Coordinates of C-alpha atoms and ligand atoms in Angstrom, one line a residue:
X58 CA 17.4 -1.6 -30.2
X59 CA 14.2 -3.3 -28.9
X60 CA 13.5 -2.4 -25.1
X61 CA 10.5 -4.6 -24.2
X62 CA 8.3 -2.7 -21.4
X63 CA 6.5 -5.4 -18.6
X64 CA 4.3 -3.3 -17.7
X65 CA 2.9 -3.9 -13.9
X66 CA 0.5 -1.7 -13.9
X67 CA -3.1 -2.8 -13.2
X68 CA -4.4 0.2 -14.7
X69 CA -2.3 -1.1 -18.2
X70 CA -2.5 1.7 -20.9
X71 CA -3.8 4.1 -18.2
X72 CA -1.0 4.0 -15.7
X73 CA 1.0 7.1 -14.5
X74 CA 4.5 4.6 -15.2
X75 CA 3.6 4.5 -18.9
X76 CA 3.8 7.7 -19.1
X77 CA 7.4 7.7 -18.0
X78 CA 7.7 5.2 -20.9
X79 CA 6.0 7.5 -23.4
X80 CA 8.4 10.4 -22.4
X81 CA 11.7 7.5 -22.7
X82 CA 10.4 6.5 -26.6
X83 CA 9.7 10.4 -27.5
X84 CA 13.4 11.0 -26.1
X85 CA 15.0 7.9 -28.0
X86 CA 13.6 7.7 -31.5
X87 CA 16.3 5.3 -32.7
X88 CA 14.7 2.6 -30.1
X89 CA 11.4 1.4 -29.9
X90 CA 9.7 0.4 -26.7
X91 CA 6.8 -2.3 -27.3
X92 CA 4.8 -2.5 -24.7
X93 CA 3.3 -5.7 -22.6
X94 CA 0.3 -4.9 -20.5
X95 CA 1.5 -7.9 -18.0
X96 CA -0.7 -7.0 -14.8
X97 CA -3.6 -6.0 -16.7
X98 CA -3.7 -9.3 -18.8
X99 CA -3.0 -11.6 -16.2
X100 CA -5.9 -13.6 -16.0
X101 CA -4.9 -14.2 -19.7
X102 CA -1.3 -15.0 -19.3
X103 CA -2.6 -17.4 -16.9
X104 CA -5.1 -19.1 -18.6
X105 CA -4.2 -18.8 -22.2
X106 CA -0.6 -20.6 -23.0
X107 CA -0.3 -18.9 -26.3
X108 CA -0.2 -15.9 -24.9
X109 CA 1.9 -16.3 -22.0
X110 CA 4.1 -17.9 -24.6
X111 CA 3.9 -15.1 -27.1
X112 CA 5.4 -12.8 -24.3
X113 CA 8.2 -15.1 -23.9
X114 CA 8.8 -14.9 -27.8
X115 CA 8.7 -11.2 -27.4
X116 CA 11.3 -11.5 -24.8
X117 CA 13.9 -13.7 -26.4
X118 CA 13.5 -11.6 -29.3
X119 CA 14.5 -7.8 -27.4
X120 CA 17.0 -6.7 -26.9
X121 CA 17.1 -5.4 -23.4
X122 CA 13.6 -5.4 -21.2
X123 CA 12.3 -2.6 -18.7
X124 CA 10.6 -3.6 -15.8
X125 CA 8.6 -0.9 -15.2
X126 CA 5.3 -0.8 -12.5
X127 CA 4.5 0.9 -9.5
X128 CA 5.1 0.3 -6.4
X129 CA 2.3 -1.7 -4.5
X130 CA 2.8 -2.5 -0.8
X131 CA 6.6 -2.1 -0.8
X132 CA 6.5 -4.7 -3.8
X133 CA 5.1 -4.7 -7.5
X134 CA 1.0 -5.3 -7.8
X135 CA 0.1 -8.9 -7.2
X136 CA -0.5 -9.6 -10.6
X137 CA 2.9 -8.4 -11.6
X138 CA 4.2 -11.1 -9.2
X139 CA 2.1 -14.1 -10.7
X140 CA 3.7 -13.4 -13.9
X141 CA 7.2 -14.0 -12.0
X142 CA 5.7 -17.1 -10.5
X143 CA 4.4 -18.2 -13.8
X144 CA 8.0 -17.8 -15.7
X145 CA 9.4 -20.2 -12.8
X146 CA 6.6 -22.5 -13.0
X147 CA 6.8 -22.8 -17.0
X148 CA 10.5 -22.8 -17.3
X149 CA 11.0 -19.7 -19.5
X150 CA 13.3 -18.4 -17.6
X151 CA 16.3 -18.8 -19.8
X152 CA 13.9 -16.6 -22.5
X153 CA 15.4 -13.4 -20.1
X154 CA 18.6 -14.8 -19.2
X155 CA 22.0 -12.7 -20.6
X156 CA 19.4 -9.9 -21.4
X157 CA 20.2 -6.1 -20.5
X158 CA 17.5 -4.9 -18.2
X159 CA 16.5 -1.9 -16.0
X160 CA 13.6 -1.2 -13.1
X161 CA 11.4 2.1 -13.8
X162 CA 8.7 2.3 -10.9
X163 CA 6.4 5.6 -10.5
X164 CA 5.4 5.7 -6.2
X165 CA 5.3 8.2 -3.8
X166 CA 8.7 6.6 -2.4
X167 CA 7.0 4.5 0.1
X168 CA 9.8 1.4 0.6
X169 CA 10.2 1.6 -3.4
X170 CA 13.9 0.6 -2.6
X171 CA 12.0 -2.9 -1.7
X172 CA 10.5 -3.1 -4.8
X173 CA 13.7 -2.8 -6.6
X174 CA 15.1 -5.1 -4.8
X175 CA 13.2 -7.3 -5.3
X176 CA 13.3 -7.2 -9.1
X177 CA 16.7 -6.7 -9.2
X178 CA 17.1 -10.5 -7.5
X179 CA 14.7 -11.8 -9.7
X180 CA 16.5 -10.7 -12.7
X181 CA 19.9 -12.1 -10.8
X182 CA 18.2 -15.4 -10.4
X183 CA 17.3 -15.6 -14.1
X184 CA 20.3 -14.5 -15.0
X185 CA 20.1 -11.1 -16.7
X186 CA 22.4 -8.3 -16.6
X187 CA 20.7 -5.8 -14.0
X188 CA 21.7 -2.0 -15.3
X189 CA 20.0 -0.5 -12.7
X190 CA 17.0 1.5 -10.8
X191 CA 15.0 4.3 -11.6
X192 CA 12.5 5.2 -8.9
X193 CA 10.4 8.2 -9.9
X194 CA 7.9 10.3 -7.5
X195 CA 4.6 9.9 -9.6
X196 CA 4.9 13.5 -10.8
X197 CA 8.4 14.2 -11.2
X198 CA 8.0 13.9 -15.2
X199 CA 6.5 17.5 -14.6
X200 CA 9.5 18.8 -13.6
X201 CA 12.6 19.7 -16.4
X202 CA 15.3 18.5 -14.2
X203 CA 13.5 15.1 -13.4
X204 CA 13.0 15.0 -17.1
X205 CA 16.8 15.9 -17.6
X206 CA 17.8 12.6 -14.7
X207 CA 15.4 10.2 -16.5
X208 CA 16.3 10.7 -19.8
X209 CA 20.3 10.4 -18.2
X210 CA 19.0 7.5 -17.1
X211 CA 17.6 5.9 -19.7
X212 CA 20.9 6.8 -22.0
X213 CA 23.5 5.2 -19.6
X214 CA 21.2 2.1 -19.9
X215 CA 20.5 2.2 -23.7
X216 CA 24.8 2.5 -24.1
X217 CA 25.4 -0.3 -21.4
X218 CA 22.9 -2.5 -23.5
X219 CA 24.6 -1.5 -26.9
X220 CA 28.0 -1.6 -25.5
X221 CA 27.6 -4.6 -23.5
X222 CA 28.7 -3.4 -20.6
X223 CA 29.6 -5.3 -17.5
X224 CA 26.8 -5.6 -14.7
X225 CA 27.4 -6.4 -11.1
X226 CA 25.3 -9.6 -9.4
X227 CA 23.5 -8.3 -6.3
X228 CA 22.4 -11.5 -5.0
X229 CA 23.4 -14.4 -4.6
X230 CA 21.2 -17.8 -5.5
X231 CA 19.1 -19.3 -3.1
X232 CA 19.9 -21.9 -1.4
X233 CA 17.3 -24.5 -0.1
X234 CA 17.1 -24.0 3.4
X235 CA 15.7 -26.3 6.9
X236 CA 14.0 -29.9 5.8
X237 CA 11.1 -31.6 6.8
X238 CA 9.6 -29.8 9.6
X239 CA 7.7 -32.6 11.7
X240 CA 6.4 -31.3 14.9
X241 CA 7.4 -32.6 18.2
X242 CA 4.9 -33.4 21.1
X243 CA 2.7 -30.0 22.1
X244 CA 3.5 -27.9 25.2
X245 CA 1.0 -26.7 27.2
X246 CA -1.1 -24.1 25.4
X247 CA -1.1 -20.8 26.9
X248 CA -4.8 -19.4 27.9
X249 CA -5.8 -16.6 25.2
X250 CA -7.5 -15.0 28.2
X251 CA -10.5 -15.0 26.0
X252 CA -8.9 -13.3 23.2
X253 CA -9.7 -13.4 19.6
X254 CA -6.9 -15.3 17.7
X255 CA -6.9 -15.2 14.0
X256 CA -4.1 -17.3 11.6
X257 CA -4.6 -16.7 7.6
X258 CA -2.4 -18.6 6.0
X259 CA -1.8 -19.7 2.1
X260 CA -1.0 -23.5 2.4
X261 CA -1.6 -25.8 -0.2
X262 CA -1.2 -29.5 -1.0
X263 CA 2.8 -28.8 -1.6
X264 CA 2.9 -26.5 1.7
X265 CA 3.4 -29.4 4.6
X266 CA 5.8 -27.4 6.6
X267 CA 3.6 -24.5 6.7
X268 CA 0.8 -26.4 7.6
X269 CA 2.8 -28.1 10.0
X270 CA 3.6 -25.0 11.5
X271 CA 0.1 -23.5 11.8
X272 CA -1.3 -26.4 13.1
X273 CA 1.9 -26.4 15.7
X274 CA 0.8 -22.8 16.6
X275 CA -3.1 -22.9 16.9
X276 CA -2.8 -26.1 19.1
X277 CA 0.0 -23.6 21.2
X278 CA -3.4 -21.7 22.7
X279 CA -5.9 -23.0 24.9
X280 CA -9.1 -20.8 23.2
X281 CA -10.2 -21.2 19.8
X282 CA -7.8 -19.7 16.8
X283 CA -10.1 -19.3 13.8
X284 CA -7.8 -20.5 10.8
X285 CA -8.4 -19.1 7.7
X286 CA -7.2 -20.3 4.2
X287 CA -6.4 -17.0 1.4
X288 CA -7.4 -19.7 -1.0
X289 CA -10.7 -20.5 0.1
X290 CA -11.6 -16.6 0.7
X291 CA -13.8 -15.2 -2.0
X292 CA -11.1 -13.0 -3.9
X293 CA -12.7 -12.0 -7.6
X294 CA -9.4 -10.0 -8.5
X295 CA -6.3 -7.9 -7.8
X296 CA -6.4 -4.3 -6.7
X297 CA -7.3 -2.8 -9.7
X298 CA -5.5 0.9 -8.5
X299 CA -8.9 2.8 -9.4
X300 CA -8.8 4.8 -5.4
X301 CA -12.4 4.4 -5.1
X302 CA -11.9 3.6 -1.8
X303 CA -10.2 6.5 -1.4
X304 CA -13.4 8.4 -0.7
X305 CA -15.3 6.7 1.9
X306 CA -13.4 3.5 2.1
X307 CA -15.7 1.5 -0.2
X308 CA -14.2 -1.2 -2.5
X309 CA -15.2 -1.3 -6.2
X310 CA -15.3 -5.3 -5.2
X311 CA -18.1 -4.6 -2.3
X312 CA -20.6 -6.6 -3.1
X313 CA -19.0 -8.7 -5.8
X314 CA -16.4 -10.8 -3.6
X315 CA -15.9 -11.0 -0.1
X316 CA -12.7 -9.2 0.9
X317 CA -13.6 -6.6 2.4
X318 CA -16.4 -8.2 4.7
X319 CA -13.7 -10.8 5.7
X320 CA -11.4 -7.7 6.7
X321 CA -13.9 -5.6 8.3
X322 CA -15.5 -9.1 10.5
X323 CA -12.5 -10.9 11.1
X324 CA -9.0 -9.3 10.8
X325 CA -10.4 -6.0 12.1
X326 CA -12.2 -7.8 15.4
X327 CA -9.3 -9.7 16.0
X328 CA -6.7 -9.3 19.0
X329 CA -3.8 -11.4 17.6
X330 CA -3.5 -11.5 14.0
X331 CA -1.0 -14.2 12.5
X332 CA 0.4 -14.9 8.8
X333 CA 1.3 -17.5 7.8
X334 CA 2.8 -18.2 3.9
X335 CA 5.7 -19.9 1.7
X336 CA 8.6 -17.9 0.2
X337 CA 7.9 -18.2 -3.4
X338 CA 10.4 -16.9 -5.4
X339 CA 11.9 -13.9 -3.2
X340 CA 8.6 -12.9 -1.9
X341 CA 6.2 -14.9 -0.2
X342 CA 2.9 -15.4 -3.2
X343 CA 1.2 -13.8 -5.8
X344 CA -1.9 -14.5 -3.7
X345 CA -0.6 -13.0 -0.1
X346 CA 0.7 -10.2 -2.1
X347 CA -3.0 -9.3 -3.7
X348 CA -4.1 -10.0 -0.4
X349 CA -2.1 -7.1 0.9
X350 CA -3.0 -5.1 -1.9
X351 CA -6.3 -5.3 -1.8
X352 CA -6.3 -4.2 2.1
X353 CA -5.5 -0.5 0.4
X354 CA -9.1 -0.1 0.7
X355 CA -8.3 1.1 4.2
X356 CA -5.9 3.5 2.1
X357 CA -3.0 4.6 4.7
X358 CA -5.1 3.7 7.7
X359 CA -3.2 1.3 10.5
X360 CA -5.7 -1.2 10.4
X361 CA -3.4 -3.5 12.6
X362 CA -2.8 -1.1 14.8
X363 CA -2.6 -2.5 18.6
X364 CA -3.1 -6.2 17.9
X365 CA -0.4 -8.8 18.4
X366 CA 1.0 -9.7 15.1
X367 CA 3.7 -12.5 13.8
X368 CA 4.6 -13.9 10.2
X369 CA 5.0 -17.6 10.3
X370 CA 7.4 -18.1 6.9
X371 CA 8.4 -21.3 5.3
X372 CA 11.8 -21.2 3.5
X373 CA 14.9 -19.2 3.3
X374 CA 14.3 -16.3 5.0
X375 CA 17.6 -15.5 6.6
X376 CA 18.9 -15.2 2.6
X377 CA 16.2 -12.6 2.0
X378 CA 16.9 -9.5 4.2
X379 CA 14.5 -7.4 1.6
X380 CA 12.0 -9.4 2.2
X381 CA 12.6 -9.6 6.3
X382 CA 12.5 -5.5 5.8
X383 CA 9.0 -5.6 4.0
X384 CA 7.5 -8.4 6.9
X385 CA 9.1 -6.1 10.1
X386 CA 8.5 -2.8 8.6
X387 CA 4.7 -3.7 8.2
X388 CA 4.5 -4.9 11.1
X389 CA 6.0 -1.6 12.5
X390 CA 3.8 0.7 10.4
X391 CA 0.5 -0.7 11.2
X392 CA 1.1 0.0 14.5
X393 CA 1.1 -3.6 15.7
X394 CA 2.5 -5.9 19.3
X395 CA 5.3 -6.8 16.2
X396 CA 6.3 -10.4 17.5
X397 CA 8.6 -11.1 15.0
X398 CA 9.0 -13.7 12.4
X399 CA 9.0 -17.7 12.9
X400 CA 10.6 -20.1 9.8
X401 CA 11.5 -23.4 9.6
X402 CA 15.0 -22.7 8.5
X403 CA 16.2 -24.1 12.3
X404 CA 15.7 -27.9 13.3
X405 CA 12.1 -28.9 13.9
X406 CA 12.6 -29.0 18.0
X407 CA 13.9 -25.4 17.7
X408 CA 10.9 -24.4 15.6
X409 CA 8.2 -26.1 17.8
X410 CA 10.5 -24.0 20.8
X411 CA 9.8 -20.3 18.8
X412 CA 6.2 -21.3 17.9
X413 CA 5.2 -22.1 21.5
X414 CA 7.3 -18.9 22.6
X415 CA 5.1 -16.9 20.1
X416 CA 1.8 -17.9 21.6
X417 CA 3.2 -16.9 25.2
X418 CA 4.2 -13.3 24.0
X419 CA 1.8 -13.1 21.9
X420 CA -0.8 -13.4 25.0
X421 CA 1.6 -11.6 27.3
X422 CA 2.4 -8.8 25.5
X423 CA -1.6 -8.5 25.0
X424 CA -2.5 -8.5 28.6
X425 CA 0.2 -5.7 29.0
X426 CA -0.7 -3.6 26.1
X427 CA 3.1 -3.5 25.0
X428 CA 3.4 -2.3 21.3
X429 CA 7.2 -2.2 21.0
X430 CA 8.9 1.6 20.1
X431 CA 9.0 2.5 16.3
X432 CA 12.5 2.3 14.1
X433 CA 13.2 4.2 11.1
X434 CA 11.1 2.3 9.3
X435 CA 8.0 3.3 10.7
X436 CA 9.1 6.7 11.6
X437 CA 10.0 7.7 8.2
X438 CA 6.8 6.5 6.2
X439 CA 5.2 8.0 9.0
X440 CA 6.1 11.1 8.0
X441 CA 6.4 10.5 4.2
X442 CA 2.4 9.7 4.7
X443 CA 1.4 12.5 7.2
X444 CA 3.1 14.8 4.9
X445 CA 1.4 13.4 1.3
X446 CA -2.1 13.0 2.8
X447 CA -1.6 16.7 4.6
X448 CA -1.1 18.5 1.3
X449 CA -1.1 16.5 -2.5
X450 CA -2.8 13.6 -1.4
X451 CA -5.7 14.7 0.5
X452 CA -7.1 14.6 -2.9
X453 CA -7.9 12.3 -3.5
X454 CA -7.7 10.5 -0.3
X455 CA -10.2 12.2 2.0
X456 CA -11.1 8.9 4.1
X457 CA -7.2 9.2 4.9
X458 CA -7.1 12.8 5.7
X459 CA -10.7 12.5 8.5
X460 CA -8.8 9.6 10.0
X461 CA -5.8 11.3 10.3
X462 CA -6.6 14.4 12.2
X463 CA -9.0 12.7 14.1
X464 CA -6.3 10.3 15.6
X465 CA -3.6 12.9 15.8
X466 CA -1.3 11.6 13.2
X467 CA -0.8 15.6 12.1
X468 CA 2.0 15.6 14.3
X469 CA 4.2 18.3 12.7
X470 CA 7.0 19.9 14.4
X471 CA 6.1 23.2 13.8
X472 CA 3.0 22.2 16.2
X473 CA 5.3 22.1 19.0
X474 CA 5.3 25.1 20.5
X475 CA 7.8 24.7 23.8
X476 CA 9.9 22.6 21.3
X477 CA 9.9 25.8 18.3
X478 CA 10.4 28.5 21.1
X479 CA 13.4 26.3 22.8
X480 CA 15.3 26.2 19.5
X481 CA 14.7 30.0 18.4
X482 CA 16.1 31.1 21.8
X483 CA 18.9 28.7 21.9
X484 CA 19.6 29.4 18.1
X485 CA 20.0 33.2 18.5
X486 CA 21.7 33.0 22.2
X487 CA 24.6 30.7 20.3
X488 CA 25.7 33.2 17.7
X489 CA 26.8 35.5 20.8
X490 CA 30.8 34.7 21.1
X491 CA 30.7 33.8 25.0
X492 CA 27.7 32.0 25.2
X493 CA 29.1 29.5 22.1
X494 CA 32.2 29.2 23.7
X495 CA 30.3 27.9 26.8
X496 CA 28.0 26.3 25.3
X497 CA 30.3 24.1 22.0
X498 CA 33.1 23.6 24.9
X499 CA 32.7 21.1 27.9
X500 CA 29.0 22.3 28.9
X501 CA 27.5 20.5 25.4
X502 CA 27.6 16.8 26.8
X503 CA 26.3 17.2 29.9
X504 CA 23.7 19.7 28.7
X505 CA 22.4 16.8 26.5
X506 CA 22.0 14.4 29.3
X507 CA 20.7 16.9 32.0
X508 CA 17.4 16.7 31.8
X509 CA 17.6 12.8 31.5
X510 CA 19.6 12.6 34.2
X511 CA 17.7 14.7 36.7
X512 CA 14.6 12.3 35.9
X513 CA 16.5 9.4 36.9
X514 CA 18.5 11.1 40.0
X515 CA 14.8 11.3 41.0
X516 CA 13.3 8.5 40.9
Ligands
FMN652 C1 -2.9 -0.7 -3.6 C2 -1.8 0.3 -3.7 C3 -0.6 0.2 -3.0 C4 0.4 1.2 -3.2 N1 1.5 1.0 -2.5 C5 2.5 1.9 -2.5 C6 3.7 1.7 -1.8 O1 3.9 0.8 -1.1 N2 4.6 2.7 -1.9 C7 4.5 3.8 -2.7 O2 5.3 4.7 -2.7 N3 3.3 4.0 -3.4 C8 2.4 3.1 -3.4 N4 1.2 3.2 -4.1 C9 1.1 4.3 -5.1 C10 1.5 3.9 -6.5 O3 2.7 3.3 -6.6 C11 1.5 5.1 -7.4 O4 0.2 5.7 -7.4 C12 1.9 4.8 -8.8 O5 2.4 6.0 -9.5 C13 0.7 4.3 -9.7 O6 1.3 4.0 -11.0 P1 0.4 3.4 -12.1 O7 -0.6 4.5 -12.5 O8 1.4 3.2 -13.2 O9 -0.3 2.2 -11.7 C14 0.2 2.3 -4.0 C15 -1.0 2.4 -4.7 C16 -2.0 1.5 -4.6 C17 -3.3 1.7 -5.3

């Protein structure tokens, strides 16, 4: 059989995935596995229509396609997701649809389950049959039993394809949600105390809800709200995955676009930061999504962290619970005021009620400093990053590893010395018979909430 590799990696031949595809066709002889360079080439496949459709032709012609990439920002790499946007836009959809097809992705497992999910519903929407997910750690190929899963892997999908083997839908299609949001007369704007208030947004000419909404929402504050358009910023490219900036925080781009002096003199300076874009596809854009990725040139720095921060989103939202995750678990991990997330799904008097309410708690919750309490989503990439940057990634990501002892983000548990001395004590004490019988029996429940309770009692 034919397995067609999309390749999302910017770095194209050079990418750590690839070689999790060189490994596949070395294991499977009797296949081949052509390769297309998609997030590479995409200025190409975007300006040259011969060779956007020459990849189509490619894809009709395989028989089964692997989406393999890396994760970028709990997604695929901007680029990758043009090349989605451009399928829709050109109608060659259908060219995928009843095709057999897989997700490979190489990460550190940061929110790589996002990233499948989100291909996995794009291949839903186009209709082909979704074998399943393989999310490797970007040197598990070094290990024989990670070899011995993938290859596993890779069989069960090369005898589903040949066998044509049922798949199972994971979601459902879109349906077009909310109409024509038209603004209702303005409350009275809440006083930004002074405040900085930025609102980058991604509107264009087909986007009058979401300018709607922004408009709605700068006019919600008394003090200026600087407004800035993604599409007017001076953006030369995607993140091209090189990690110069992993050094010192430099871009490759200094001094050729203006990205990073936008971030550093206006997101960075800022005291309420707000978003504003258009679900395209099952994401918001290509160009929000290379805006995100080219912020990695603050590496795994919260560059958010203790601003006030909200999404506006136009479209259907509440049908895209991965991509709510991606929006509150960034707000969560840059260490933001997370507001939450206003659409236009509701009627337009309801909207105009949430997008006034934003501005208040967006200005309240400034003036008290509240930052709400992290979930699981920030906790565990917490750690999954304090632990990376601590040990295999503080090479190359030094910038990372200043800022994060400097700002106490080494919080390991073994630091804890009360905490380690509590547990040995308690550990030892509950292997003698009495003590365990006193301690597992009707003492264990109101142990747990003694010390709780005596702080309470006392107050
Ligand atoms: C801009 C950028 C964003 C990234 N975002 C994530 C992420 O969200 N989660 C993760 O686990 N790894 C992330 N990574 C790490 C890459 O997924 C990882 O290095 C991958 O193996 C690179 O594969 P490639 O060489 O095929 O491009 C990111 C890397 C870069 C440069």
């Amino acid at each position: 059989m034919e397995i067609l590799v999309l390749n999302g990696s910017p770095k194209g031949d050079l990418s750590v995935t690839m070689q999790y595809v060189a490994f596949l066709a070395k294991k499977n002889p009797g296949h081949t596995f052509p390769i297309v360079n998609i997030a590479q080439r995409i200025n190409q496949l975007e300006t040259d229509p011969v060779a956007f459709d020459a990849v189509v032709a490619q894809v009709r012609k395989a028989d089964a396609v692997l989406w393999a990439f890396p994760v970028y920002y709990m997604l695929v790499h901007g680029n990758f997701k043009r090349f989605i946007e451009l399928v829709h836009e050109r109608g060659a959809a259908p060219a995928f649809g009843g095709k057999y097809a897989a997700s490979l992705s190489t990460s550190i497992r940061f929110f790589d389950h996002t990233a499948h999910n989100y291909i996995n519903a794009v291949a839903d929407d186009w209709g082909m049959r979704y074998h399943g997910r393989y999310s490797a750690k970007m040197s598990d190929l070094l290990d024989p039993a990670e070899r011995d899963r993938l290859a596993a892997f890779a069989a069960a999908f090369l005898a589903a394809a040949a066998r044509g083997l049922p798949t199972a839908r994971a979601h459902q299609p879109l349906v077009p949600a909310g109409g024509r949001y038209t603004p209702g007369p303005a409350a009275a704007p809440v006083d930004t105390g002074g405040r900085k208030v930025l609102l980058v947004t991604d509107e264009g000419p087909d986007d009058a809800n979401l300018a709607a909404m922004t408009a709605r929402l700068a006019a919600a504050f008394t003090g200026p709200v600087e407004t800035v358009n993604l599409r007017d910023l001076d953006i030369k490219g995607g993140c091209l995955g090189c990690c110069r900036c992993a050094w010192d925080n430099t871009c490759v781009y200094d001094g050729s676009d203006g990205f990073t002096a936008f971030y550093r003199e206006k997101v960075e300076p800022a005291d309420i930061v707000l978003y504003a874009g258009a679900v395209r596809d099952r994401y918001l854009s290509a160009k929000w999504k290379s805006y995100f990725d080219r912020t990695f040139f603050k590496n795994h720095v919260p560059t958010l962290s203790g601003k006030q921060f909200a999404f506006l989103v136009s479209g259907p939202l509440a049908q895209l619970a991965n991509l709510r995750q991606i929006l509150e678990a960034y707000g969560e991990f840059q260490h933001t005021g997370f507001l939450g997330i206003v659409t236009d799904e509701g009627d337009p008097a309801h909207t105009d009620a949430l997008l006034d309410r934003l501005a208040a708690d967006a200005v309240a919750q400034a003036s008290q400093r509240y930052l709400p309490p992290p979930s699981f989503l920030s906790v565990a990439g917490g750690k999954l990053f304090r632990d990376e940057i601590w040990s295999r990634m503080r090479f190359p990501f030094v910038a990372d590893h200043k800022y994060f002892k400097a700002n106490g983000l080494y919080d390991f548990p073994h630091r804890d010395r009360a905490d380690r001395l509590r547990s040995f004590l308690l550990y030892w004490l509950v292997h003698i018979p009495a003590v365990r019988k006193q301690v597992y029996g009707p003492q264990i429940t109101t142990h747990m909430i003694a010390p709780l309770k005596k702080l309470v009692d006392s107050l």
